[in-house]
Coordinates of C-alpha atoms and ligand atoms in Angstrom, one line a residue:
M796 CA 0.1 0.2 0.0
R797 CA 1.0 3.3 -0.8
I798 CA 0.0 6.5 0.3
A799 CA 1.2 10.5 0.2
V800 CA 0.9 12.9 2.2
A801 CA 1.3 16.9 -0.4
G802 CA 2.4 19.6 2.3
G803 CA 4.6 18.7 5.4
G804 CA 3.4 21.2 7.9
I805 CA 2.0 19.9 11.9
S806 CA -1.6 18.4 9.4
G807 CA 0.6 17.3 7.4
L808 CA 2.9 15.5 10.3
V809 CA 0.3 14.5 11.9
A810 CA -1.9 12.4 8.8
A811 CA 1.1 10.5 8.4
F812 CA 1.9 9.4 12.4
R813 CA -1.7 9.0 12.0
L814 CA -1.8 6.6 9.2
R815 CA 1.3 4.5 10.9
G816 CA -1.3 4.0 13.0
L817 CA -3.4 3.2 11.3
I818 CA -2.5 0.9 8.0
G819 CA 0.7 -0.5 10.3
A820 CA 4.2 -1.7 8.5
Q821 CA 3.2 -2.6 6.0
A822 CA 1.9 1.0 4.9
R823 CA 5.1 3.1 2.0
I824 CA 3.6 6.6 3.5
T825 CA 5.8 9.7 2.1
V826 CA 5.2 13.2 2.6
L827 CA 6.4 15.7 0.1
E828 CA 7.3 18.7 0.9
A829 CA 7.9 22.2 -1.1
S830 CA 9.8 23.6 0.6
P831 CA 14.2 22.9 2.1
R832 CA 12.3 21.8 5.5
T833 CA 9.3 20.1 7.6
G834 CA 6.9 22.0 9.7
G835 CA 5.9 25.1 7.8
V836 CA 4.7 28.3 9.9
L837 CA 6.2 26.1 12.7
Y838 CA 9.5 27.3 12.5
T839 CA 11.8 27.1 16.1
G840 CA 15.1 29.1 15.3
E841 CA 17.4 29.9 18.2
L842 CA 18.3 33.2 20.2
A843 CA 19.9 34.1 22.6
G844 CA 21.7 31.1 23.5
G845 CA 18.2 29.3 24.1
P846 CA 15.6 27.3 20.9
V847 CA 12.6 30.6 20.2
D848 CA 9.1 29.9 18.3
L849 CA 9.6 32.0 15.7
G850 CA 5.7 30.8 14.0
A851 CA 3.7 29.9 16.3
E852 CA 4.4 30.0 20.1
A853 CA 1.7 28.4 21.8
F854 CA -1.6 26.5 21.8
V855 CA -5.0 26.3 23.1
G856 CA -4.7 24.6 26.3
R857 CA -8.3 24.1 26.5
R858 CA -8.4 21.9 23.5
P859 CA -7.4 18.9 24.2
E860 CA -6.0 17.7 21.4
V861 CA -1.8 18.9 21.8
P862 CA -1.3 17.8 25.5
A863 CA -3.0 14.6 23.9
L864 CA 0.0 14.1 21.0
L865 CA 2.6 14.6 23.2
D866 CA 1.6 12.7 25.6
E867 CA 1.3 9.8 23.3
L868 CA 4.4 10.9 22.1
G869 CA 6.2 9.9 25.6
L870 CA 7.1 14.1 25.6
A871 CA 4.4 15.2 28.4
E872 CA 8.0 16.4 30.7
Q873 CA 7.6 19.3 27.0
L874 CA 4.2 20.7 28.5
V875 CA 4.7 24.3 29.7
T876 CA 1.8 26.8 30.7
P877 CA 2.0 30.5 31.2
S878 CA 2.9 32.3 34.2
G879 CA -0.5 33.7 34.6
L880 CA 0.0 37.7 34.2
R881 CA -2.6 39.1 31.3
P882 CA -1.9 41.5 29.0
L883 CA -1.7 44.7 27.7
V884 CA -3.9 46.8 24.8
W885 CA -2.8 50.1 22.8
A886 CA -5.2 52.4 22.5
G887 CA -6.5 55.2 22.1
G888 CA -2.1 56.0 22.5
R889 CA -1.6 54.7 26.0
S890 CA -1.6 51.0 27.5
Q891 CA -4.6 49.8 29.9
P892 CA -5.8 45.6 30.5
L893 CA -7.2 44.2 27.6
P894 CA -10.5 43.6 28.8
E895 CA -11.2 40.5 31.4
R896 CA -14.6 38.1 30.4
T897 CA -14.8 39.8 26.9
L898 CA -15.5 36.3 23.3
M899 CA -12.5 37.3 21.6
G900 CA -12.8 40.5 22.3
I901 CA -16.9 41.4 22.3
P902 CA -17.6 42.1 25.5
S903 CA -20.4 40.2 27.6
G904 CA -21.0 43.9 29.4
P905 CA -19.6 47.1 30.1
E906 CA -17.3 47.0 32.8
S907 CA -14.3 45.4 31.4
L908 CA -14.5 48.2 28.6
A909 CA -14.1 51.3 31.3
G910 CA -11.3 53.5 30.5
L911 CA -11.1 52.0 27.0
V912 CA -14.0 52.8 25.0
D913 CA -15.3 56.2 25.5
A914 CA -18.5 57.3 27.6
D915 CA -20.6 56.9 25.0
T916 CA -19.8 53.3 23.7
L917 CA -19.5 52.5 27.0
E918 CA -23.2 53.9 27.3
W919 CA -23.9 52.6 24.2
V920 CA -22.7 48.7 25.6
R921 CA -24.9 48.9 28.4
T922 CA -28.3 50.6 26.6
E923 CA -27.6 47.4 24.0
P924 CA -29.7 45.1 25.1
E925 CA -33.1 47.7 25.4
R926 CA -32.5 47.5 21.4
P927 CA -34.2 45.0 19.3
L928 CA -31.8 42.8 17.4
E929 CA -32.0 41.6 13.9
W930 CA -30.3 38.1 13.3
A931 CA -31.2 35.7 10.6
A932 CA -31.0 32.4 11.6
G933 CA -28.4 30.6 9.6
A934 CA -26.3 34.0 8.7
D935 CA -23.4 35.7 7.9
I936 CA -22.0 38.7 8.5
D937 CA -18.0 40.3 9.4
V938 CA -17.1 40.8 12.9
F939 CA -17.2 44.2 12.4
S940 CA -20.5 44.9 10.6
L941 CA -22.4 43.0 13.5
V942 CA -19.8 44.5 16.9
A943 CA -19.5 47.8 15.8
A944 CA -23.9 48.0 14.6
R945 CA -24.1 46.4 18.5
F946 CA -21.5 48.1 20.7
G947 CA -19.5 50.5 18.4
E948 CA -17.1 50.7 16.3
Q949 CA -14.5 51.8 19.4
V950 CA -15.5 48.1 20.4
A951 CA -14.5 46.5 17.2
E952 CA -11.5 48.7 16.6
R953 CA -9.9 48.4 20.4
S954 CA -11.5 45.8 22.2
V955 CA -12.1 43.0 19.0
D956 CA -9.0 43.5 16.4
P957 CA -6.6 43.1 18.9
L958 CA -7.0 39.5 19.7
L959 CA -8.0 39.3 15.7
G960 CA -4.9 40.4 15.0
G961 CA -3.4 37.7 16.8
V962 CA -4.9 34.7 15.0
Y963 CA -6.1 35.3 12.4
A964 CA -2.5 38.7 11.5
G965 CA -6.9 39.6 9.9
S966 CA -9.2 42.0 12.1
S967 CA -12.9 42.4 12.6
R968 CA -13.5 43.6 9.1
S969 CA -12.2 39.7 7.2
I970 CA -13.1 37.6 9.5
G971 CA -17.6 36.1 9.6
V972 CA -19.4 35.8 12.9
R973 CA -19.4 32.0 11.7
A974 CA -16.8 30.6 11.0
A975 CA -14.7 32.5 13.8
L976 CA -17.3 32.0 16.3
P977 CA -19.9 29.5 15.6
A978 CA -20.8 29.4 19.8
L979 CA -21.7 33.2 19.2
A980 CA -23.5 32.4 15.5
A981 CA -25.7 29.2 17.1
A982 CA -26.2 31.6 20.0
L983 CA -28.6 34.1 17.4
D984 CA -29.5 31.3 15.2
R985 CA -31.7 30.2 18.3
G986 CA -32.9 33.1 18.7
A987 CA -30.8 35.1 21.9
A988 CA -32.4 38.7 22.7
S989 CA -29.2 40.8 22.7
L990 CA -25.9 40.6 21.5
T991 CA -25.2 41.0 25.1
A992 CA -26.4 38.1 26.0
A993 CA -25.9 35.7 22.3
V994 CA -22.3 36.1 24.8
T995 CA -23.2 35.3 27.6
S996 CA -24.8 32.2 27.2
V997 CA -21.0 30.7 25.2
L998 CA -18.3 32.3 27.9
P999 CA -17.0 30.0 29.4
P1000 CA -17.4 30.1 33.3
P1001 CA -14.2 32.0 34.5
S1002 CA -11.7 29.7 35.4
T1003 CA -8.1 29.8 36.5
A1004 CA -6.8 27.1 34.2
P1005 CA -3.9 27.6 32.2
V1006 CA -5.4 29.0 28.3
F1007 CA -2.3 28.2 26.9
G1008 CA 0.5 25.7 27.0
G1009 CA 3.6 25.4 24.8
L1010 CA 6.1 23.0 24.4
R1011 CA 10.0 23.6 26.8
D1012 CA 12.0 23.4 23.5
G1013 CA 9.8 25.0 20.8
Y1014 CA 7.9 23.0 18.6
R1015 CA 10.6 21.2 17.3
V1016 CA 10.6 19.3 18.8
L1017 CA 7.2 17.6 18.0
L1018 CA 7.6 17.6 14.5
D1019 CA 10.6 15.8 14.6
A1020 CA 8.8 12.6 16.9
L1021 CA 5.7 13.6 14.6
A1022 CA 8.3 12.8 11.7
A1023 CA 9.8 10.1 13.8
R1024 CA 7.2 7.8 14.4
A1025 CA 5.6 8.4 11.4
E1026 CA 8.7 6.2 10.0
A1027 CA 7.7 7.7 6.7
D1028 CA 10.0 8.9 3.6
I1029 CA 10.2 12.7 3.9
R1030 CA 11.5 14.5 1.2
T1031 CA 11.1 17.3 1.3
G1032 CA 12.3 20.8 -1.8
A1033 CA 9.3 18.2 -3.1
A1034 CA 6.7 20.2 -4.8
V1035 CA 3.5 18.5 -5.4
R1036 CA 2.7 19.2 -8.9
S1037 CA -0.2 18.4 -10.3
L1038 CA -2.7 15.2 -8.5
A1039 CA -5.2 13.0 -11.2
R1040 CA -7.2 9.7 -11.0
T1041 CA -6.7 6.4 -12.2
E1042 CA -8.4 2.8 -12.3
R1043 CA -6.8 1.6 -9.3
G1044 CA -6.2 5.4 -6.9
W1045 CA -4.2 8.3 -7.7
V1046 CA -1.2 9.4 -9.7
L1047 CA 1.3 12.4 -8.2
D1048 CA 3.7 14.6 -10.3
P1049 CA 6.8 14.2 -8.3
I1050 CA 5.9 10.1 -7.6
G1051 CA 3.6 8.3 -9.8
E1052 CA 1.2 6.0 -8.8
V1053 CA -0.5 5.6 -4.9
D1054 CA -3.4 3.8 -3.1
A1055 CA -4.6 7.4 -1.1
V1056 CA -3.3 10.9 -1.1
V1057 CA -3.6 13.4 1.9
L1058 CA -3.4 16.3 0.4
A1059 CA -2.1 18.9 3.6
T1060 CA -0.7 21.5 2.0
P1061 CA -2.3 25.7 1.3
A1062 CA -5.6 26.4 -0.1
P1063 CA -4.9 28.2 -2.8
V1064 CA -2.3 25.2 -3.7
T1065 CA -5.0 22.7 -2.9
A1066 CA -7.5 24.3 -4.5
R1067 CA -4.2 24.3 -8.3
L1068 CA -4.2 20.6 -7.2
L1069 CA -8.0 19.9 -7.1
A1070 CA -8.5 21.4 -10.6
A1071 CA -9.2 18.7 -12.8
V1072 CA -9.9 15.5 -9.8
A1073 CA -12.5 18.0 -8.0
P1074 CA -13.2 21.8 -9.8
E1075 CA -16.6 22.4 -6.9
A1076 CA -14.4 22.0 -4.6
S1077 CA -10.9 24.0 -5.9
A1078 CA -13.2 26.7 -6.8
A1079 CA -14.2 26.8 -3.3
A1080 CA -10.3 26.0 -1.6
R1081 CA -9.5 28.8 -3.8
A1082 CA -11.9 31.8 -2.6
V1083 CA -10.0 31.2 0.3
E1084 CA -7.9 34.5 1.2
L1085 CA -3.7 34.4 2.7
S1086 CA -2.9 36.6 4.8
S1087 CA 1.0 37.8 5.6
S1088 CA 2.6 38.2 8.3
V1089 CA 6.5 39.2 9.9
V1090 CA 8.5 37.7 13.4
V1091 CA 10.6 39.9 15.4
A1092 CA 12.1 38.3 18.3
L1093 CA 13.9 40.4 20.1
A1094 CA 17.1 39.6 22.7
L1095 CA 17.3 43.0 25.6
P1096 CA 19.6 42.7 28.2
G1097 CA 18.0 40.7 31.0
D1098 CA 17.3 44.4 33.8
T1099 CA 15.0 45.7 30.4
A1100 CA 12.0 46.9 32.7
L1101 CA 9.5 45.4 30.9
P1102 CA 6.0 46.1 31.9
E1103 CA 4.4 42.9 34.4
N1104 CA 2.2 41.9 31.4
S1105 CA 2.2 38.6 29.0
G1106 CA 1.7 41.9 26.5
V1107 CA 1.0 44.8 24.2
L1108 CA -1.7 44.0 21.8
I1109 CA -2.1 47.6 19.7
A1110 CA -6.0 48.8 18.6
T1111 CA -6.5 49.2 14.4
G1112 CA -6.0 52.7 13.6
E1113 CA -2.6 54.1 16.4
G1114 CA -0.1 54.6 13.8
L1115 CA 2.7 52.3 15.0
R1116 CA 4.1 49.5 12.3
A1117 CA 3.9 46.5 15.1
K1118 CA 0.7 45.2 15.7
A1119 CA 1.2 43.5 19.3
F1120 CA 4.8 41.9 21.6
T1121 CA 4.7 39.2 23.5
L1122 CA 6.8 40.2 26.1
S1123 CA 7.5 35.8 25.7
S1124 CA 10.9 35.7 29.4
R1125 CA 7.2 36.8 30.9
K1126 CA 4.1 35.2 29.1
W1127 CA 7.2 31.8 30.1
P1128 CA 8.8 31.0 32.6
H1129 CA 10.6 28.7 31.0
L1130 CA 11.8 31.0 29.4
A1131 CA 12.6 34.3 32.2
A1132 CA 14.6 30.7 33.7
R1133 CA 17.1 31.8 31.1
G1134 CA 18.0 35.1 32.0
G1135 CA 17.9 37.9 29.6
A1136 CA 14.4 39.8 27.8
L1137 CA 13.0 38.5 25.2
V1138 CA 10.3 39.9 22.9
R1139 CA 8.2 39.2 20.3
A1140 CA 7.1 41.8 17.9
S1141 CA 4.3 40.7 15.4
F1142 CA 3.6 42.9 12.1
G1143 CA 1.6 42.0 9.7
R1144 CA -2.9 42.3 8.5
F1145 CA -4.9 41.1 5.5
G1146 CA -4.5 43.8 2.8
D1147 CA -1.9 44.9 3.9
P1148 CA 1.6 42.6 2.6
G1149 CA 4.0 45.8 3.5
P1150 CA 6.3 45.0 6.2
L1151 CA 6.9 41.8 3.9
S1152 CA 9.0 43.2 2.0
W1153 CA 10.7 45.8 4.6
T1154 CA 14.6 45.0 5.0
D1155 CA 15.3 42.7 8.4
H1156 CA 16.6 46.3 9.4
E1157 CA 14.0 48.6 9.1
L1158 CA 11.6 45.6 10.7
V1159 CA 13.8 45.2 13.7
T1160 CA 14.2 49.5 13.7
A1161 CA 10.2 49.6 13.5
A1162 CA 10.1 46.5 16.7
V1163 CA 12.5 48.5 18.3
E1164 CA 10.9 52.1 18.1
D1165 CA 7.4 50.3 18.4
L1166 CA 8.2 48.9 22.0
R1167 CA 9.6 51.9 23.4
T1168 CA 6.9 54.0 22.3
V1169 CA 3.9 51.0 23.5
T1170 CA 5.6 50.6 27.5
G1171 CA 7.8 53.3 28.0
V1172 CA 11.5 52.1 28.3
A1173 CA 14.8 52.3 26.4
I1174 CA 15.2 49.1 25.0
A1175 CA 19.0 48.3 23.2
P1176 CA 18.6 44.2 21.8
D1177 CA 22.0 42.3 21.9
G1178 CA 19.9 40.5 19.3
F1179 CA 17.5 39.4 16.6
A1180 CA 16.1 36.5 15.2
V1181 CA 13.0 37.6 11.5
Q1182 CA 11.1 35.2 9.7
R1183 CA 8.2 36.3 7.7
W1184 CA 5.3 34.2 7.0
P1185 CA 4.1 35.0 3.1
G1186 CA 0.5 33.5 2.8
G1187 CA 0.8 32.2 6.2
L1188 CA -2.4 32.3 7.6
A1189 CA -5.8 32.0 6.6
Q1190 CA -8.5 34.5 6.5
Y1191 CA -12.4 33.2 7.6
A1192 CA -14.1 35.5 5.9
P1193 CA -18.0 35.1 6.0
G1194 CA -19.7 32.8 4.2
H1195 CA -16.3 30.2 5.0
T1196 CA -17.6 27.6 6.6
E1197 CA -20.3 27.5 3.9
R1198 CA -17.2 27.0 1.2
I1199 CA -15.5 24.8 3.9
A1200 CA -18.5 22.1 3.7
E1201 CA -18.7 22.6 -0.2
L1202 CA -14.5 22.0 -1.1
E1203 CA -15.4 18.6 1.7
S1204 CA -18.4 16.8 0.2
G1205 CA -16.7 17.6 -3.1
V1206 CA -13.5 15.4 -2.2
A1207 CA -16.1 13.3 -0.1
R1208 CA -16.7 11.8 -3.3
L1209 CA -13.3 10.9 -3.9
P1210 CA -12.3 7.0 -1.8
G1211 CA -9.0 7.2 -0.9
L1212 CA -7.9 11.2 -1.0
A1213 CA -8.3 13.4 2.1
V1214 CA -7.9 17.5 2.8
A1215 CA -6.0 18.3 6.1
G1216 CA -4.8 22.1 7.4
A1217 CA -5.0 25.3 8.9
Y1218 CA -7.7 27.3 5.9
L1219 CA -10.4 24.5 7.0
H1220 CA -11.9 24.0 10.5
G1221 CA -9.4 26.6 13.2
V1222 CA -5.9 27.9 12.5
G1223 CA -5.2 26.9 15.3
V1224 CA -2.1 24.1 16.2
P1225 CA -5.1 22.8 18.1
A1226 CA -7.2 22.5 14.8
C1227 CA -4.7 21.2 12.7
V1228 CA -3.9 18.0 14.6
A1229 CA -7.9 17.1 15.0
A1230 CA -8.0 18.0 11.1
G1231 CA -4.6 15.3 9.6
T1232 CA -6.5 12.8 12.2
A1233 CA -9.5 13.0 10.6
A1234 CA -7.8 13.5 6.8
A1235 CA -5.8 9.7 7.6
E1236 CA -8.6 8.2 9.0
R1237 CA -10.9 9.0 5.5
A1238 CA -7.6 7.8 3.6
A1239 CA -7.0 5.2 4.9
A1240 CA -10.6 4.2 4.7
V1241 CA -10.6 3.3 1.6
L1242 CA -7.1 0.6 2.6
V1243 CA -7.9 -1.4 5.2
Ligands
FAD1033 C1 3.4 34.4 12.8 C2 2.4 33.0 12.8 C3 1.5 32.7 14.7 C4 0.9 32.0 14.7 N1 1.0 31.5 15.5 C5 -0.2 30.4 16.9 C6 0.6 30.5 17.8 O1 0.4 31.0 18.8 N2 -0.8 29.0 18.2 C7 -1.6 28.0 17.5 O2 -2.0 27.1 17.8 N3 -1.6 28.9 15.5 C8 -0.8 29.4 15.8 N4 -0.5 30.1 14.3 C9 -1.5 29.2 13.2 C10 -1.2 28.1 13.2 O3 0.7 28.1 13.4 C11 -1.5 27.4 11.7 O4 -2.0 28.1 11.5 C12 0.1 25.9 10.9 O5 0.9 25.9 11.7 C13 -0.5 26.0 10.1 O6 -0.5 23.9 9.8 P1 -0.6 24.0 8.5 O7 0.6 22.3 8.5 O8 -2.3 23.2 8.0 O9 -0.1 24.7 7.4 P2 1.3 24.6 7.0 O10 2.2 25.1 7.8 O11 1.5 25.8 6.7 O12 1.6 23.6 5.6 C14 1.7 23.6 5.0 C15 3.1 22.8 3.7 O13 3.0 23.1 3.2 C16 3.4 22.7 1.5 N5 4.1 22.9 0.7 C17 3.3 23.8 0.1 N6 3.1 24.0 -1.5 C18 2.9 22.2 -1.6 C19 3.1 21.8 -2.7 N7 2.3 22.3 -3.9 N8 4.1 20.3 -2.5 C20 4.0 20.0 -1.2 N9 4.8 20.9 -0.4 C21 3.7 22.5 -0.8 C22 4.7 24.2 2.6 O14 5.8 24.7 2.0 C23 4.3 23.9 4.0 O15 5.3 23.5 4.1 C24 0.3 30.9 14.7 C25 0.8 31.1 12.3 C26 1.1 32.4 12.4 C27 1.9 32.4 10.5

């Protein structure tokens, strides 16, 4: 039995590992990765004498997939949790605490917004439950249109955008309610009387459990373990150029005939590979747009007086170049224990690929100047690492859920073919682990 996985990011490597578990030693699994290394947008570099994640640096700890996978791979001791310090948001030219008890920044009441938005907006939020809400069950609109209409633009730009900018490198204007906030859409579909009521009904109960987890030595440890345990022939620098059906299975350029295929490539590549075999699914994948970003990691002297916060997120329209800072050595005790201070600056939002073309010098200068602005502290880096992510994050625009349903139903009609990836059911690493697992099960179904 011969199986090909196109794309060696986390989705593809999880699929390869799961296929080995499902099919056993007799399977010949080949992972074809276009770039010179596996991992896709997960990349652990080196800075200040230790590993530093320059793509994803965390995962949502409430979801079980990553801790369960670490356990399964014998890597449970790699799991680290954050310090519990809260982030700040830079809005209206000053730093203040990021509102608590929100759903992706959408508030459950006016209390947490005090100081962040003006008095008129606070009053508008307070009285929102008194205004009738019109929502057609099944509707989908961008998050900005919903939040601005109910709570005012300042809430969208100062409370919601800083969070969506981090998760999707997008903004409330580029992200749809139904795909990004499915529980909220469901509460609205059920007839919630107001947005306040809908948010309140879906907020998880207050908890002191850590929201995020991370890996002590970076994501590279997980990627290496998946590759080793998949016992696959992993070929880097090997782009899949085409996919066609045969009587028995599939033929892939450049490796020839296989019995089953998992496409774990970014949406536009998947669209291209599906064009001849599933034109409607291909069109659905082609409609998913991507956003580009850049991460600049700074190593600072240990006595840099960074605020006692996990990061500083930046609201829309503040005139800064960075969109967020993670104060990594404040957020992660294992990084603080190394000595020195570490900060990650993030740049780039959907529709503004500008920072991708800036030089390293321009990026580091912008990071240093903006970090000084938002912290009020003198910043003098001892070292830095720059990582560009062209098209690194899928935008979950309005209509995304329907597009993905169409894509998946088109692929489901083709036995031995499955898709996985961050553009399907969530951009986070846990969702990619789930997608890779589900794709392996679908592909293996024709083989076992
Ligand atoms: C800057 C940044 C920060 C992030 N932070 C977090 C975070 O803190 N927490 C979190 O949970 N998530 C985070 N994410 C999201 C998460 O990292 C990604 O969504 C996830 O890693 C994507 O994995 P993937 O395997 O689906 O896609 P990718 O990693 O994009 O992998 C796809 C692979 O396919 C390869 N490929 C492309 N074309 C071909 C071809 N023709 N043939 C063969 N191979 C091909 C690519 O080279 C790539 O390696 C972040 C993303 C970015 C960009």
